[in-house]
Tab-separated table of C-alpha atoms in Angstrom:
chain	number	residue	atom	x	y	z
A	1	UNK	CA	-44.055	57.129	-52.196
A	2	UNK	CA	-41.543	54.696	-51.513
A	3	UNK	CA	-43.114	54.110	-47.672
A	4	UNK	CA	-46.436	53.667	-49.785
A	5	UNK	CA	-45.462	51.014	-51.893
A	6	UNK	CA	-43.919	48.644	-49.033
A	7	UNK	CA	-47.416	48.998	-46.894
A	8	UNK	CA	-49.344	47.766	-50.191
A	9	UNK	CA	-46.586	44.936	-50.587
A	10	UNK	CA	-47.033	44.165	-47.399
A	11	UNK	CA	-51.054	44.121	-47.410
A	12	UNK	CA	-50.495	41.906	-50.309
A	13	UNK	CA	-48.560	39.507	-49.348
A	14	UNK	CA	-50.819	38.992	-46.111
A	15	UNK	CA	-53.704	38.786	-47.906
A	16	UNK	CA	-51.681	35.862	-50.140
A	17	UNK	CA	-51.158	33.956	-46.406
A	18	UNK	CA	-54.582	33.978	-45.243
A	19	UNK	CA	-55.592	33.056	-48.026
A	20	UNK	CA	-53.482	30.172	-48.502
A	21	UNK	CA	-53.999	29.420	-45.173
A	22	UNK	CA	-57.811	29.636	-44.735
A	23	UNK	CA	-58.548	27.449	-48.484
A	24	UNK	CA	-62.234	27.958	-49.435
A	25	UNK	CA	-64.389	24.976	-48.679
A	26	UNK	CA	-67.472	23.477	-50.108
A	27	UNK	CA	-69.921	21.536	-47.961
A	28	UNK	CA	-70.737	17.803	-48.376
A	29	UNK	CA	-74.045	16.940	-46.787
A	30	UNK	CA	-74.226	12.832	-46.360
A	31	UNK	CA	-77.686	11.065	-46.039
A	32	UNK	CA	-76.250	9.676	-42.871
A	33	UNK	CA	-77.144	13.271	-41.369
A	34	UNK	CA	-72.845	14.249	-41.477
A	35	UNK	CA	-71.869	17.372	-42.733
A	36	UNK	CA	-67.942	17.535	-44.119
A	37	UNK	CA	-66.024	20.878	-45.875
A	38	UNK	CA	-63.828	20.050	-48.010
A	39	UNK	CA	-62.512	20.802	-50.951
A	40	UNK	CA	-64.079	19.304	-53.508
A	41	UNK	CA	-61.948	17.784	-56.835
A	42	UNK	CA	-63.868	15.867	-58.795
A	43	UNK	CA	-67.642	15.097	-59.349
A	44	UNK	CA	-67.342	12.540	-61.718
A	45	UNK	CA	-68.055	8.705	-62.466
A	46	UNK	CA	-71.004	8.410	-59.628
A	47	UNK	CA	-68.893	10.193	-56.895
A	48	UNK	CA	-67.951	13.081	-55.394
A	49	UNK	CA	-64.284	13.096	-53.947
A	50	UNK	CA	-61.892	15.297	-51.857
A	51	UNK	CA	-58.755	14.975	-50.489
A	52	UNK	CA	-58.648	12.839	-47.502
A	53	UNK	CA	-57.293	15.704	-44.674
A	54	UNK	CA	-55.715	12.834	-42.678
A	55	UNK	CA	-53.449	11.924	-45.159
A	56	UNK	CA	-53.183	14.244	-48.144
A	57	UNK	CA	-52.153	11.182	-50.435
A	58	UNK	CA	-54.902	9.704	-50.682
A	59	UNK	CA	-58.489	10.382	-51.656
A	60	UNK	CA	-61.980	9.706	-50.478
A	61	UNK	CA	-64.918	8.921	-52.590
A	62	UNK	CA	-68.371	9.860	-51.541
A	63	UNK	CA	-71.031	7.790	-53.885
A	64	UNK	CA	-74.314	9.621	-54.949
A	65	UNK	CA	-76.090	7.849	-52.818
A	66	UNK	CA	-74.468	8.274	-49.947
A	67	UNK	CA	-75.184	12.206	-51.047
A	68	UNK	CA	-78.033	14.544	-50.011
A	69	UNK	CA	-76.839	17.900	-51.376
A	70	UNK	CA	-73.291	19.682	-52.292
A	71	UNK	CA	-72.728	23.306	-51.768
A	72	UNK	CA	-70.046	24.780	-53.480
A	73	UNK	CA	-67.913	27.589	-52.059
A	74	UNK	CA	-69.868	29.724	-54.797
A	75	UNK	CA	-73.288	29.456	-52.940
A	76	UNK	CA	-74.020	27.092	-55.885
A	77	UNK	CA	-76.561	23.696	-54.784
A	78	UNK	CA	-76.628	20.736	-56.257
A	79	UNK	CA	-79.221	17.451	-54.598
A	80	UNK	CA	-78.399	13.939	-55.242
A	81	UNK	CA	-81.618	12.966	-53.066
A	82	UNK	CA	-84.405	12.876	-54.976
A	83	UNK	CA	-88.137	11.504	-53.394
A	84	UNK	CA	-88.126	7.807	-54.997
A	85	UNK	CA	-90.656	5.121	-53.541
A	86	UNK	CA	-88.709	2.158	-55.853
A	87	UNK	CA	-85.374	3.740	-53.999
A	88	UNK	CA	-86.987	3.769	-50.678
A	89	UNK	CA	-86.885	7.054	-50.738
A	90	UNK	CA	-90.338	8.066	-49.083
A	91	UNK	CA	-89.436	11.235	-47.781
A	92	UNK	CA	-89.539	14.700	-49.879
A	93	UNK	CA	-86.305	16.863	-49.620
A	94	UNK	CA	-87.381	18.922	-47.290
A	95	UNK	CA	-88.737	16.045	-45.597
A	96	UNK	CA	-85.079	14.384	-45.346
A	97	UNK	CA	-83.608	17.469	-44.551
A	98	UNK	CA	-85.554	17.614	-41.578
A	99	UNK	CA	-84.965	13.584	-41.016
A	100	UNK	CA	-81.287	14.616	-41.516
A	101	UNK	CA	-80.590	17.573	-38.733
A	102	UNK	CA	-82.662	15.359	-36.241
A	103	UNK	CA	-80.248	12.298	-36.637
A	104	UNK	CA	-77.358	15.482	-36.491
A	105	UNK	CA	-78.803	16.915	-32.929
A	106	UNK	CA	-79.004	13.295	-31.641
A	107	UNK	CA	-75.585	12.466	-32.821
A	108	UNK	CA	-74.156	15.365	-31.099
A	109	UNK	CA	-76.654	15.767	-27.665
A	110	UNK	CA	-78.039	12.412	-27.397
A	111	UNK	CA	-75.920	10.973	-24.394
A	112	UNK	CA	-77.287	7.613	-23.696
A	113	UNK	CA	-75.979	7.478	-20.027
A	114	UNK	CA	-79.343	5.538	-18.498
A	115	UNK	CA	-78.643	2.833	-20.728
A	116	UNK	CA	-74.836	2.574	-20.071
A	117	UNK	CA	-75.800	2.549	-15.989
A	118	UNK	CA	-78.694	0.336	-16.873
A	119	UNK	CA	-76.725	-2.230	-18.678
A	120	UNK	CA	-73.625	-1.864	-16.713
A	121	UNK	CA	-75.912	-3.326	-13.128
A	122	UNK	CA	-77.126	-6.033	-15.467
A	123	UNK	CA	-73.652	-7.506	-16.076
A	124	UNK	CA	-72.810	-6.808	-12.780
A	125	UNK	CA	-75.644	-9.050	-11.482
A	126	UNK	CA	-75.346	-11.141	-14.464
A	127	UNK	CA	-71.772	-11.810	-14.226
A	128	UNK	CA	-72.039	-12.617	-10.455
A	129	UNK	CA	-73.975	-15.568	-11.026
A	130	UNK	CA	-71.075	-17.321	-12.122
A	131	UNK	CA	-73.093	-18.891	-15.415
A	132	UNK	CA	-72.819	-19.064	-18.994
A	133	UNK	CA	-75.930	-18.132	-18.825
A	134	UNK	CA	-74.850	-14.541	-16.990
A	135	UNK	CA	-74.708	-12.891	-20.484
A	136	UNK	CA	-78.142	-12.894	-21.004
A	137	UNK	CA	-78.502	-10.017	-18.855
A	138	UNK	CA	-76.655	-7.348	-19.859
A	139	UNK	CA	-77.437	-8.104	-23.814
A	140	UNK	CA	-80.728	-8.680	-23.196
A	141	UNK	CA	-81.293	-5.333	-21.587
A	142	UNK	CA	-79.153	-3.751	-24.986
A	143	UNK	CA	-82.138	-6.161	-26.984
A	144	UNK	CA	-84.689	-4.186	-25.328
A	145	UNK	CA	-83.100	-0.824	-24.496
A	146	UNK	CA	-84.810	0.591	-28.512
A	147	UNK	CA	-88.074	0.109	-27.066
A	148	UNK	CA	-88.655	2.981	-24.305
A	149	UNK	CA	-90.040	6.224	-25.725
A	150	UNK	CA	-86.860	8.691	-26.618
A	151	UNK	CA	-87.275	12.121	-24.466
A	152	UNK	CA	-86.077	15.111	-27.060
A	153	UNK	CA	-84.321	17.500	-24.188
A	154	UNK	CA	-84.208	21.168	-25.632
A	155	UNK	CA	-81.006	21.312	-24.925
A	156	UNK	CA	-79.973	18.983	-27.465
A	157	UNK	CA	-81.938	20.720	-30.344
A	158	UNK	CA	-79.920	23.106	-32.580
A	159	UNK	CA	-83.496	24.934	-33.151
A	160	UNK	CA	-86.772	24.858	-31.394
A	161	UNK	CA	-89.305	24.694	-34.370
A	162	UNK	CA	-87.226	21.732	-35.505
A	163	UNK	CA	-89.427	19.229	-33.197
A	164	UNK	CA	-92.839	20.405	-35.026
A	165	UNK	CA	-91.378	18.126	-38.022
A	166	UNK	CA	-92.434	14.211	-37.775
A	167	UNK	CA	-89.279	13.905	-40.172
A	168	UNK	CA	-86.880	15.409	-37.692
A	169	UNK	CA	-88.615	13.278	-34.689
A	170	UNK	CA	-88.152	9.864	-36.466
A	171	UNK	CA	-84.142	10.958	-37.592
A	172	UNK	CA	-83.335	12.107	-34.065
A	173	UNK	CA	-85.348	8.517	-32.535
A	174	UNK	CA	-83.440	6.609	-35.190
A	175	UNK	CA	-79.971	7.905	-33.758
A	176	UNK	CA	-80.945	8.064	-30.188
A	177	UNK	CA	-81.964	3.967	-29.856
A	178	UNK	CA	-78.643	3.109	-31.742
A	179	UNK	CA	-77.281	4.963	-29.218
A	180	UNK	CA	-78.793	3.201	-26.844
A	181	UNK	CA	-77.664	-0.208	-27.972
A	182	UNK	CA	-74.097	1.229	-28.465
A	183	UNK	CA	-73.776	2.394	-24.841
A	184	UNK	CA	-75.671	-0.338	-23.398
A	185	UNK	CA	-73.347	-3.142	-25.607
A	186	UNK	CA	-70.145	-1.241	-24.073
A	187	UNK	CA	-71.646	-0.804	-20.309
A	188	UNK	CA	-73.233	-4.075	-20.554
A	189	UNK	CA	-69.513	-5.753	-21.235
A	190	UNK	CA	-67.949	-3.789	-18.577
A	191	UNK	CA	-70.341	-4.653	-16.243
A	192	UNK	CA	-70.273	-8.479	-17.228
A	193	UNK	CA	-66.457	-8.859	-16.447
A	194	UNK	CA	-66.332	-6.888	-13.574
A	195	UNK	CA	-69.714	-9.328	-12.462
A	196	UNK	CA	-67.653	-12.548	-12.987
A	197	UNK	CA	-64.510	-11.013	-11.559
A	198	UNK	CA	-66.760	-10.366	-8.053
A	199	UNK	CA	-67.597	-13.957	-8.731
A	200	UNK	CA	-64.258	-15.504	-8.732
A	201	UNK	CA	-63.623	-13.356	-5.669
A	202	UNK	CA	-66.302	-14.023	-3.356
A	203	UNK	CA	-68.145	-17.437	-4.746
A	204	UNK	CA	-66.031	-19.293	-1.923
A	205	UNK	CA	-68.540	-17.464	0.692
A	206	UNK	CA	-71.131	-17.577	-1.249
A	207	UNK	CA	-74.614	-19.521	0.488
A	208	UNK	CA	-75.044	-23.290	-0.564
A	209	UNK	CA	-78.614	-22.026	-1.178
A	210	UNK	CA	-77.688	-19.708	-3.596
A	211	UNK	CA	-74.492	-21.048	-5.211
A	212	UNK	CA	-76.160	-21.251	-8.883
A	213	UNK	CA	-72.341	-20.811	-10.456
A	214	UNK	CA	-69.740	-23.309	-10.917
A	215	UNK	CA	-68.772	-26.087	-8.071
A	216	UNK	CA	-66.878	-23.978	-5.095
């Protein structure tokens, strides 16, 4: 009896540490396509808030419309999106649902790594010149790198029938070209000093007839 009674102590008190340790969650789904689990404390006065897991003293505030849809540890739902042409909201739910896990796949597959290399030789070349004017190169290519048509690879797409939605197409575009820019802003400037370093380097050899930088 006594051997009995320390096992179910026992079970009991582990059960009490994963459970403190393993807190039940509720799911925050943002319009921005990001998906957070925490705890939620309060749904009041236009927000929803949680404790900020990076420093427990201190809160964040998620506004409703910031907010697609809550799901509470008890399975319950509740949508803050609602379809709304005077809010610019054109799509139905399921519509931005759709919008919403295409922005999610490109966030987390879309690479970018053409426009990086792309915009990385254009500083290069631009920077080499030796000009003010060698900027124009690597930020124009960023200016024009949201133009080419975005190739969905399957191996980016967290399911298949996801790309026979028009919604998830345009979210997953939408992500991918500010991608785009991002990488090809950050090869672009890497490219551009690395350009003008070549420059100050080798402009002494450079041909007269092609000297278009600053007097030798």
């Amino acid at each position: 009896m006594l051997k009995k009674l320390i096992l179910f102590v026992f079970i009991l008190s582990c059960s009490e540490f994963s459970f403190s340790q393993n807190p039940v969650q509720d799911t925050i789904y943002l319009m921005n396509g990001q998906v957070v689990g925490e705890k939620i404390i309060d749904t009041i006065l236009g927000a929803v808030t949680i404790i900020n897991p990076k420093k427990p003293s201190k809160k964040i505030h998620y506004e409703w419309d910031q907010l697609f849809m809550v799901r509470f540890a008890d399975g319950n739902k509740r949508y803050y999106y609602r379809q709304d042409s005077a809010l610019s909201n054109w799509f139905s739910r399921d519509e931005m649902w759709m919008y919403m896990k295409g922005e999610n796949d490109a966030r987390k597959g879309f690479k970018a790594k053409g426009a990086m290399v792309g915009a990385g030789i254009a500083g290069i070349i631009g920077g080499m010149t030796g000009t003010f004017w060698g900027p124009i190169a690597p930020y124009g290519f960023m200016a024009l790198s949201g133009l080419p048509r975005v190739r969905i690879r399957h191996n980016t797409i967290s399911n298949p029938a996801y790309v026979e939605s028009d919604a998830y197409i345009l979210g997953y575009e939408r992500v991918a070209r500010q991608r785009r820019k991002i990488k090809s802003v950050i090869g672009g400037t890497f490219g551009l000093v690395i350009g003008y370093g070549l420059y100050a380097m080798l402009h002494p050899y450079y041909p007269e007839t092609i000297n278009v930088g600053f007097s030798k």
